[in-house]
Amino acid sequence: MIMTDWMFSFESALAALPEGTEARFTYPLRHGSMRIGIYAPHGHDPQAPHEQDELYIIASGTGFFVKKDERRPFKPGDAIFVEAHARHRFEDFSDDFATWVIFWGPKGGE
């Protein structure tokens, strides 16, 4: 889904998430190389490394974030940077977990 507006709410983005899949995400706003979305997986996080740099801003829930070989707890309000091609995933997250995700820049990162 691509919104034509330049502003959207967390609630409207959550409502646009597809049901029935483990890796639930949507990108309501895109401009050039930048995408802003909501990511709210169920059960486990199946993602693989990405080609762009990314920033997560935790909106709800708690759990652990693994980047390369380091594991740290997260909570609402935390910001997490992941450089392009870095192995990463969310683990042991609560049922209400959802995060903003922002991708930008060239393939391979900045």
PDB file of C-alpha atoms in Angstrom:
ATOM      1  CA  MET A   1       0.000   0.000   0.000  1.00  0.00           C
ATOM      2  CA  ILE A   2       1.334   3.450  -0.897  1.00  0.00           C
ATOM      3  CA  MET A   3      -0.419   6.402   0.649  1.00  0.00           C
ATOM      4  CA  THR A   4      -0.688   9.607  -1.309  1.00  0.00           C
ATOM      5  CA  ASP A   5      -0.643  11.658   1.874  1.00  0.00           C
ATOM      6  CA  TRP A   6       2.560  12.681   3.637  1.00  0.00           C
ATOM      7  CA  MET A   7       1.276  11.835   7.133  1.00  0.00           C
ATOM      8  CA  PHE A   8      -0.260   8.698   8.609  1.00  0.00           C
ATOM      9  CA  SER A   9      -0.905   7.277  12.069  1.00  0.00           C
ATOM     10  CA  PHE A  10       0.467   4.198  13.789  1.00  0.00           C
ATOM     11  CA  GLU A  11      -3.117   2.937  14.159  1.00  0.00           C
ATOM     12  CA  SER A  12      -3.929   3.293  10.445  1.00  0.00           C
ATOM     13  CA  ALA A  13      -0.666   1.556   9.485  1.00  0.00           C
ATOM     14  CA  LEU A  14      -1.409  -1.309  11.921  1.00  0.00           C
ATOM     15  CA  ALA A  15      -4.888  -1.666  10.417  1.00  0.00           C
ATOM     16  CA  ALA A  16      -3.293  -2.072   6.961  1.00  0.00           C
ATOM     17  CA  LEU A  17      -1.105  -5.037   8.020  1.00  0.00           C
ATOM     18  CA  PRO A  18      -1.913  -8.301   6.226  1.00  0.00           C
ATOM     19  CA  GLU A  19      -3.418 -11.041   8.369  1.00  0.00           C
ATOM     20  CA  GLY A  20      -2.521 -14.705   8.272  1.00  0.00           C
ATOM     21  CA  THR A  21       1.209 -14.357   7.662  1.00  0.00           C
ATOM     22  CA  GLU A  22       4.152 -14.569  10.070  1.00  0.00           C
ATOM     23  CA  ALA A  23       6.032 -11.580   8.665  1.00  0.00           C
ATOM     24  CA  ARG A  24       3.446  -8.832   8.753  1.00  0.00           C
ATOM     25  CA  PHE A  25       4.606  -5.503   7.328  1.00  0.00           C
ATOM     26  CA  THR A  26       3.331  -2.591   5.276  1.00  0.00           C
ATOM     27  CA  TYR A  27       4.979   0.537   3.866  1.00  0.00           C
ATOM     28  CA  PRO A  28       2.421   3.366   3.913  1.00  0.00           C
ATOM     29  CA  LEU A  29       4.936   6.007   2.840  1.00  0.00           C
ATOM     30  CA  ARG A  30       7.617   5.917   0.146  1.00  0.00           C
ATOM     31  CA  HIS A  31       9.730   8.651  -1.379  1.00  0.00           C
ATOM     32  CA  GLY A  32      12.775   7.976  -3.551  1.00  0.00           C
ATOM     33  CA  SER A  33      14.888   5.345  -1.791  1.00  0.00           C
ATOM     34  CA  MET A  34      13.107   5.887   1.563  1.00  0.00           C
ATOM     35  CA  ARG A  35      10.339   3.610   2.862  1.00  0.00           C
ATOM     36  CA  ILE A  36       8.570   3.998   6.218  1.00  0.00           C
ATOM     37  CA  GLY A  37       6.517   1.108   7.456  1.00  0.00           C
ATOM     38  CA  ILE A  38       5.199  -0.977  10.294  1.00  0.00           C
ATOM     39  CA  TYR A  39       6.577  -4.429  11.056  1.00  0.00           C
ATOM     40  CA  ALA A  40       4.647  -6.676  13.450  1.00  0.00           C
ATOM     41  CA  PRO A  41       5.610 -10.354  13.073  1.00  0.00           C
ATOM     42  CA  HIS A  42       3.679 -13.149  14.792  1.00  0.00           C
ATOM     43  CA  GLY A  43       5.498 -15.927  16.637  1.00  0.00           C
ATOM     44  CA  HIS A  44       8.983 -15.496  15.211  1.00  0.00           C
ATOM     45  CA  ASP A  45      10.891 -13.086  13.005  1.00  0.00           C
ATOM     46  CA  PRO A  46      11.797 -14.713   9.660  1.00  0.00           C
ATOM     47  CA  GLN A  47      13.617 -11.772   8.097  1.00  0.00           C
ATOM     48  CA  ALA A  48      16.950 -11.917   6.297  1.00  0.00           C
ATOM     49  CA  PRO A  49      19.560  -9.147   5.886  1.00  0.00           C
ATOM     50  CA  HIS A  50      18.451  -6.175   3.785  1.00  0.00           C
ATOM     51  CA  GLU A  51      20.220  -4.279   1.027  1.00  0.00           C
ATOM     52  CA  GLN A  52      19.610  -0.837   2.581  1.00  0.00           C
ATOM     53  CA  ASP A  53      20.408   0.700   5.957  1.00  0.00           C
ATOM     54  CA  GLU A  54      17.424   0.618   8.290  1.00  0.00           C
ATOM     55  CA  LEU A  55      16.168   2.119  11.505  1.00  0.00           C
ATOM     56  CA  TYR A  56      13.629   0.526  13.834  1.00  0.00           C
ATOM     57  CA  ILE A  57      11.699   2.619  16.363  1.00  0.00           C
ATOM     58  CA  ILE A  58       9.874   0.328  18.757  1.00  0.00           C
ATOM     59  CA  ALA A  59       6.211   1.349  19.029  1.00  0.00           C
ATOM     60  CA  SER A  60       4.858  -1.392  21.308  1.00  0.00           C
ATOM     61  CA  GLY A  61       5.938  -4.587  23.006  1.00  0.00           C
ATOM     62  CA  THR A  62       9.164  -5.911  24.461  1.00  0.00           C
ATOM     63  CA  GLY A  63      11.682  -8.594  23.591  1.00  0.00           C
ATOM     64  CA  PHE A  64      15.243  -9.018  22.397  1.00  0.00           C
ATOM     65  CA  PHE A  65      17.014  -7.818  19.276  1.00  0.00           C
ATOM     66  CA  VAL A  66      19.916  -9.778  17.812  1.00  0.00           C
ATOM     67  CA  LYS A  67      22.368  -8.050  15.485  1.00  0.00           C
ATOM     68  CA  LYS A  68      25.285 -10.134  14.261  1.00  0.00           C
ATOM     69  CA  ASP A  69      26.331 -11.933  17.489  1.00  0.00           C
ATOM     70  CA  GLU A  70      24.977  -9.426  20.033  1.00  0.00           C
ATOM     71  CA  ARG A  71      21.585  -9.746  21.796  1.00  0.00           C
ATOM     72  CA  ARG A  72      19.964  -6.813  23.636  1.00  0.00           C
ATOM     73  CA  PRO A  73      16.532  -6.186  25.205  1.00  0.00           C
ATOM     74  CA  PHE A  74      14.189  -3.627  23.638  1.00  0.00           C
ATOM     75  CA  LYS A  75      11.118  -1.689  24.791  1.00  0.00           C
ATOM     76  CA  PRO A  76       8.792   1.004  23.374  1.00  0.00           C
ATOM     77  CA  GLY A  77      10.659   4.148  22.400  1.00  0.00           C
ATOM     78  CA  ASP A  78      13.969   2.390  21.652  1.00  0.00           C
ATOM     79  CA  ALA A  79      15.675   3.101  18.317  1.00  0.00           C
ATOM     80  CA  ILE A  80      17.769   0.386  16.654  1.00  0.00           C
ATOM     81  CA  PHE A  81      20.087   0.974  13.671  1.00  0.00           C
ATOM     82  CA  VAL A  82      20.972  -1.899  11.341  1.00  0.00           C
ATOM     83  CA  GLU A  83      23.488  -1.380   8.571  1.00  0.00           C
ATOM     84  CA  ALA A  84      22.849  -2.929   5.174  1.00  0.00           C
ATOM     85  CA  HIS A  85      23.617  -6.670   4.931  1.00  0.00           C
ATOM     86  CA  ALA A  86      23.865  -7.174   8.743  1.00  0.00           C
ATOM     87  CA  ARG A  87      22.240 -10.347  10.122  1.00  0.00           C
ATOM     88  CA  HIS A  88      19.489  -9.340  12.560  1.00  0.00           C
ATOM     89  CA  ARG A  89      16.164 -10.434  14.040  1.00  0.00           C
ATOM     90  CA  PHE A  90      13.728  -9.902  16.885  1.00  0.00           C
ATOM     91  CA  GLU A  91      13.451 -12.741  19.430  1.00  0.00           C
ATOM     92  CA  ASP A  92      11.208 -13.642  22.368  1.00  0.00           C
ATOM     93  CA  PHE A  93       8.941 -10.666  21.683  1.00  0.00           C
ATOM     94  CA  SER A  94       5.568 -10.031  23.281  1.00  0.00           C
ATOM     95  CA  ASP A  95       2.307 -10.549  21.380  1.00  0.00           C
ATOM     96  CA  ASP A  96       1.773  -6.782  21.106  1.00  0.00           C
ATOM     97  CA  PHE A  97       5.159  -6.161  19.436  1.00  0.00           C
ATOM     98  CA  ALA A  98       5.150  -3.664  16.564  1.00  0.00           C
ATOM     99  CA  THR A  99       7.872  -1.372  15.283  1.00  0.00           C
ATOM    100  CA  TRP A 100       8.252   1.452  12.825  1.00  0.00           C
ATOM    101  CA  VAL A 101      10.864   0.561  10.217  1.00  0.00           C
ATOM    102  CA  ILE A 102      12.622   3.058   7.970  1.00  0.00           C
ATOM    103  CA  PHE A 103      14.779   2.052   4.993  1.00  0.00           C
ATOM    104  CA  TRP A 104      16.805   4.580   3.016  1.00  0.00           C
ATOM    105  CA  GLY A 105      19.826   5.106   0.840  1.00  0.00           C
ATOM    106  CA  PRO A 106      21.618   3.117  -1.818  1.00  0.00           C
ATOM    107  CA  LYS A 107      21.919  -0.657  -1.955  1.00  0.00           C
ATOM    108  CA  GLY A 108      24.860  -1.620   0.232  1.00  0.00           C
ATOM    109  CA  GLY A 109      24.213   1.210   2.693  1.00  0.00           C
ATOM    110  CA  GLU A 110      25.887   4.543   3.215  1.00  0.00           C
TER     111      GLU A 110
END
